[in-house]
């Protein structure tokens, strides 16, 4: 069973140990950079870093940011950042399970979220297909060429 566990001091070494193969490392920012962003909290968002674990073993990391200002109860947006599944754990459906867990967490913990976004780097066809299968749609490009995908929830 896959679990999203908030990253704390206790599991920080596990989170920092999550790595891709060198050939894949250009697709997702390293764990340390993602965690630094969570600490810095750029923009008007609250960041939630998670360790992705399967049967108690760390297999990945992800961060979710939520708009701070819900504009008096209006719809909020969330962004998924740096979903990374370790190379040796890939191909077992853990990315799919992680996306489902993130959407479940948002639904239960942040029910005012109505839009979930993420960016996919050019050439990351597996990620694009995964997110498309959940209903994320291609809505444009970032300045550096990443695909912006949104899901209305």
PDB file of C-alpha atoms in Angstrom:
ATOM      1  CA  UNK A   1       0.000   0.000   0.000  1.00  0.00           C
ATOM      2  CA  UNK A   2       1.280   3.457  -0.900  1.00  0.00           C
ATOM      3  CA  UNK A   3       1.343   6.204   1.739  1.00  0.00           C
ATOM      4  CA  UNK A   4       2.089   9.934   1.568  1.00  0.00           C
ATOM      5  CA  UNK A   5       3.915  10.890   4.763  1.00  0.00           C
ATOM      6  CA  UNK A   6       4.706  14.529   5.548  1.00  0.00           C
ATOM      7  CA  UNK A   7       8.469  15.033   5.446  1.00  0.00           C
ATOM      8  CA  UNK A   8       9.792  15.692   8.948  1.00  0.00           C
ATOM      9  CA  UNK A   9      13.198  15.671  10.614  1.00  0.00           C
ATOM     10  CA  UNK A  10      12.725  11.983  11.289  1.00  0.00           C
ATOM     11  CA  UNK A  11      12.274  10.945   7.650  1.00  0.00           C
ATOM     12  CA  UNK A  12      14.313  13.711   6.000  1.00  0.00           C
ATOM     13  CA  UNK A  13      17.309  11.398   5.330  1.00  0.00           C
ATOM     14  CA  UNK A  14      14.954   8.981   3.540  1.00  0.00           C
ATOM     15  CA  UNK A  15      13.534  11.824   1.440  1.00  0.00           C
ATOM     16  CA  UNK A  16      17.007  13.081   0.510  1.00  0.00           C
ATOM     17  CA  UNK A  17      18.005   9.556  -0.473  1.00  0.00           C
ATOM     18  CA  UNK A  18      15.352   9.312  -3.200  1.00  0.00           C
ATOM     19  CA  UNK A  19      17.137   9.489  -6.557  1.00  0.00           C
ATOM     20  CA  UNK A  20      16.585   8.930 -10.235  1.00  0.00           C
ATOM     21  CA  UNK A  21      19.068   7.329 -12.580  1.00  0.00           C
ATOM     22  CA  UNK A  22      21.564   9.768 -14.145  1.00  0.00           C
ATOM     23  CA  UNK A  23      19.735   9.444 -17.478  1.00  0.00           C
ATOM     24  CA  UNK A  24      16.471  10.580 -15.845  1.00  0.00           C
ATOM     25  CA  UNK A  25      17.839  13.274 -13.550  1.00  0.00           C
ATOM     26  CA  UNK A  26      17.189  16.070 -16.052  1.00  0.00           C
ATOM     27  CA  UNK A  27      13.410  15.440 -15.858  1.00  0.00           C
ATOM     28  CA  UNK A  28      12.765  16.258 -12.180  1.00  0.00           C
ATOM     29  CA  UNK A  29      14.567  18.529  -9.723  1.00  0.00           C
ATOM     30  CA  UNK A  30      16.565  16.691  -7.050  1.00  0.00           C
ATOM     31  CA  UNK A  31      15.013  16.084  -3.639  1.00  0.00           C
ATOM     32  CA  UNK A  32      17.185  18.686  -1.908  1.00  0.00           C
ATOM     33  CA  UNK A  33      16.068  21.429  -4.309  1.00  0.00           C
ATOM     34  CA  UNK A  34      12.398  20.527  -3.884  1.00  0.00           C
ATOM     35  CA  UNK A  35      12.748  20.580  -0.099  1.00  0.00           C
ATOM     36  CA  UNK A  36      14.529  23.939  -0.221  1.00  0.00           C
ATOM     37  CA  UNK A  37      11.613  25.354  -2.246  1.00  0.00           C
ATOM     38  CA  UNK A  38       9.176  24.010   0.347  1.00  0.00           C
ATOM     39  CA  UNK A  39      11.125  25.752   3.092  1.00  0.00           C
ATOM     40  CA  UNK A  40      11.402  29.005   1.122  1.00  0.00           C
ATOM     41  CA  UNK A  41       7.684  28.867   0.186  1.00  0.00           C
ATOM     42  CA  UNK A  42       7.761  30.944  -2.987  1.00  0.00           C
ATOM     43  CA  UNK A  43       4.643  32.848  -3.986  1.00  0.00           C
ATOM     44  CA  UNK A  44       1.467  33.131  -1.968  1.00  0.00           C
ATOM     45  CA  UNK A  45       1.309  29.405  -1.332  1.00  0.00           C
ATOM     46  CA  UNK A  46       1.645  26.924   1.513  1.00  0.00           C
ATOM     47  CA  UNK A  47       3.891  23.992   0.578  1.00  0.00           C
ATOM     48  CA  UNK A  48       3.463  20.399   1.764  1.00  0.00           C
ATOM     49  CA  UNK A  49       6.407  18.045   1.103  1.00  0.00           C
ATOM     50  CA  UNK A  50       5.678  14.314   1.240  1.00  0.00           C
ATOM     51  CA  UNK A  51       7.704  11.135   1.322  1.00  0.00           C
ATOM     52  CA  UNK A  52       6.077   8.479  -0.860  1.00  0.00           C
ATOM     53  CA  UNK A  53       6.370   5.103   0.878  1.00  0.00           C
ATOM     54  CA  UNK A  54       5.329   1.591  -0.068  1.00  0.00           C
ATOM     55  CA  UNK A  55       5.073  -0.920   2.766  1.00  0.00           C
ATOM     56  CA  UNK A  56       7.123   1.416   4.947  1.00  0.00           C
ATOM     57  CA  UNK A  57       9.959   1.788   2.418  1.00  0.00           C
ATOM     58  CA  UNK A  58      10.683   5.177   0.821  1.00  0.00           C
ATOM     59  CA  UNK A  59      10.103   5.052  -2.931  1.00  0.00           C
ATOM     60  CA  UNK A  60       9.618   8.704  -3.854  1.00  0.00           C
ATOM     61  CA  UNK A  61       8.911  12.291  -2.949  1.00  0.00           C
ATOM     62  CA  UNK A  62       6.462  14.967  -4.029  1.00  0.00           C
ATOM     63  CA  UNK A  63       5.392  18.424  -2.910  1.00  0.00           C
ATOM     64  CA  UNK A  64       1.981  20.030  -3.173  1.00  0.00           C
ATOM     65  CA  UNK A  65       1.476  23.770  -2.864  1.00  0.00           C
ATOM     66  CA  UNK A  66      -1.867  25.370  -2.049  1.00  0.00           C
ATOM     67  CA  UNK A  67      -2.887  28.990  -2.540  1.00  0.00           C
ATOM     68  CA  UNK A  68      -2.892  30.771   0.824  1.00  0.00           C
ATOM     69  CA  UNK A  69      -5.681  33.172  -0.083  1.00  0.00           C
ATOM     70  CA  UNK A  70      -8.970  31.447  -0.752  1.00  0.00           C
ATOM     71  CA  UNK A  71     -10.629  34.822  -1.452  1.00  0.00           C
ATOM     72  CA  UNK A  72     -13.334  34.523   1.191  1.00  0.00           C
ATOM     73  CA  UNK A  73     -14.186  30.911   0.589  1.00  0.00           C
ATOM     74  CA  UNK A  74     -13.660  30.900  -3.166  1.00  0.00           C
ATOM     75  CA  UNK A  75     -12.007  28.145  -5.124  1.00  0.00           C
ATOM     76  CA  UNK A  76      -8.328  27.544  -4.483  1.00  0.00           C
ATOM     77  CA  UNK A  77      -5.665  26.082  -6.750  1.00  0.00           C
ATOM     78  CA  UNK A  78      -3.038  23.482  -5.912  1.00  0.00           C
ATOM     79  CA  UNK A  79       0.170  22.605  -7.745  1.00  0.00           C
ATOM     80  CA  UNK A  80       1.991  19.283  -7.747  1.00  0.00           C
ATOM     81  CA  UNK A  81       5.771  19.705  -7.742  1.00  0.00           C
ATOM     82  CA  UNK A  82       8.552  17.239  -8.427  1.00  0.00           C
ATOM     83  CA  UNK A  83       6.825  13.888  -8.218  1.00  0.00           C
ATOM     84  CA  UNK A  84       9.815  11.594  -8.197  1.00  0.00           C
ATOM     85  CA  UNK A  85       9.662   7.791  -7.977  1.00  0.00           C
ATOM     86  CA  UNK A  86      13.035   6.096  -7.482  1.00  0.00           C
ATOM     87  CA  UNK A  87      14.377   4.355 -10.543  1.00  0.00           C
ATOM     88  CA  UNK A  88      14.282   0.857  -9.035  1.00  0.00           C
ATOM     89  CA  UNK A  89      10.637   1.345  -7.972  1.00  0.00           C
ATOM     90  CA  UNK A  90       9.404   2.563 -11.349  1.00  0.00           C
ATOM     91  CA  UNK A  91       7.136   0.478 -13.550  1.00  0.00           C
ATOM     92  CA  UNK A  92       5.022  -0.828 -10.658  1.00  0.00           C
ATOM     93  CA  UNK A  93       2.223   1.756 -10.809  1.00  0.00           C
ATOM     94  CA  UNK A  94       3.563   3.823  -7.922  1.00  0.00           C
ATOM     95  CA  UNK A  95       3.395   7.101  -9.857  1.00  0.00           C
ATOM     96  CA  UNK A  96      -0.276   6.400 -10.593  1.00  0.00           C
ATOM     97  CA  UNK A  97      -0.903   5.498  -6.938  1.00  0.00           C
ATOM     98  CA  UNK A  98       0.896   8.666  -5.801  1.00  0.00           C
ATOM     99  CA  UNK A  99      -1.219  10.905  -8.054  1.00  0.00           C
ATOM    100  CA  UNK A 100      -4.395   9.220  -6.763  1.00  0.00           C
ATOM    101  CA  UNK A 101      -3.196   9.688  -3.161  1.00  0.00           C
ATOM    102  CA  UNK A 102      -2.440  13.376  -3.799  1.00  0.00           C
ATOM    103  CA  UNK A 103      -5.912  13.954  -5.254  1.00  0.00           C
ATOM    104  CA  UNK A 104      -7.498  12.102  -2.296  1.00  0.00           C
ATOM    105  CA  UNK A 105      -5.437  14.172   0.174  1.00  0.00           C
ATOM    106  CA  UNK A 106      -6.474  17.403  -1.521  1.00  0.00           C
ATOM    107  CA  UNK A 107     -10.127  16.372  -1.460  1.00  0.00           C
ATOM    108  CA  UNK A 108     -10.074  15.567   2.260  1.00  0.00           C
ATOM    109  CA  UNK A 109      -7.632  18.191   3.585  1.00  0.00           C
ATOM    110  CA  UNK A 110      -8.271  21.092   1.181  1.00  0.00           C
ATOM    111  CA  UNK A 111     -11.830  20.734  -0.134  1.00  0.00           C
ATOM    112  CA  UNK A 112     -11.845  24.304  -1.480  1.00  0.00           C
ATOM    113  CA  UNK A 113      -9.241  23.318  -4.101  1.00  0.00           C
ATOM    114  CA  UNK A 114     -10.978  23.278  -7.468  1.00  0.00           C
ATOM    115  CA  UNK A 115      -7.992  23.225  -9.842  1.00  0.00           C
ATOM    116  CA  UNK A 116      -4.799  21.169  -9.688  1.00  0.00           C
ATOM    117  CA  UNK A 117      -1.860  22.074 -11.902  1.00  0.00           C
ATOM    118  CA  UNK A 118       1.577  20.728 -12.680  1.00  0.00           C
ATOM    119  CA  UNK A 119       4.348  21.077 -15.243  1.00  0.00           C
ATOM    120  CA  UNK A 120       5.908  18.313 -17.325  1.00  0.00           C
ATOM    121  CA  UNK A 121       9.335  18.666 -18.902  1.00  0.00           C
ATOM    122  CA  UNK A 122       9.637  18.181 -22.645  1.00  0.00           C
ATOM    123  CA  UNK A 123      10.334  14.563 -23.527  1.00  0.00           C
ATOM    124  CA  UNK A 124       8.850  13.112 -20.348  1.00  0.00           C
ATOM    125  CA  UNK A 125       6.229  11.163 -22.287  1.00  0.00           C
ATOM    126  CA  UNK A 126       5.499   8.728 -19.446  1.00  0.00           C
ATOM    127  CA  UNK A 127       4.602  11.571 -17.055  1.00  0.00           C
ATOM    128  CA  UNK A 128       2.503  13.291 -19.719  1.00  0.00           C
ATOM    129  CA  UNK A 129       0.576  10.060 -20.359  1.00  0.00           C
ATOM    130  CA  UNK A 130       0.108   9.425 -16.635  1.00  0.00           C
ATOM    131  CA  UNK A 131      -1.315  12.878 -15.926  1.00  0.00           C
ATOM    132  CA  UNK A 132      -3.465  12.817 -19.066  1.00  0.00           C
ATOM    133  CA  UNK A 133      -5.006   9.540 -17.886  1.00  0.00           C
ATOM    134  CA  UNK A 134      -6.246  11.372 -14.760  1.00  0.00           C
ATOM    135  CA  UNK A 135      -7.837  14.101 -16.885  1.00  0.00           C
ATOM    136  CA  UNK A 136      -5.095  16.719 -16.688  1.00  0.00           C
ATOM    137  CA  UNK A 137      -5.202  18.774 -19.862  1.00  0.00           C
ATOM    138  CA  UNK A 138      -2.407  20.555 -21.748  1.00  0.00           C
ATOM    139  CA  UNK A 139      -3.070  24.300 -21.370  1.00  0.00           C
ATOM    140  CA  UNK A 140       0.213  25.834 -22.516  1.00  0.00           C
ATOM    141  CA  UNK A 141       3.943  26.122 -21.974  1.00  0.00           C
ATOM    142  CA  UNK A 142       6.182  27.714 -19.388  1.00  0.00           C
ATOM    143  CA  UNK A 143       8.978  30.069 -20.461  1.00  0.00           C
ATOM    144  CA  UNK A 144      11.421  27.171 -20.347  1.00  0.00           C
ATOM    145  CA  UNK A 145       9.223  24.920 -22.501  1.00  0.00           C
ATOM    146  CA  UNK A 146       7.563  22.717 -19.894  1.00  0.00           C
ATOM    147  CA  UNK A 147       3.964  21.681 -20.560  1.00  0.00           C
ATOM    148  CA  UNK A 148       1.447  23.198 -18.133  1.00  0.00           C
ATOM    149  CA  UNK A 149      -1.323  20.746 -17.288  1.00  0.00           C
ATOM    150  CA  UNK A 150      -4.512  21.465 -15.316  1.00  0.00           C
ATOM    151  CA  UNK A 151      -7.223  19.326 -13.802  1.00  0.00           C
ATOM    152  CA  UNK A 152     -10.571  20.701 -12.633  1.00  0.00           C
ATOM    153  CA  UNK A 153     -11.690  18.824  -9.480  1.00  0.00           C
TER     154      UNK A 153
END
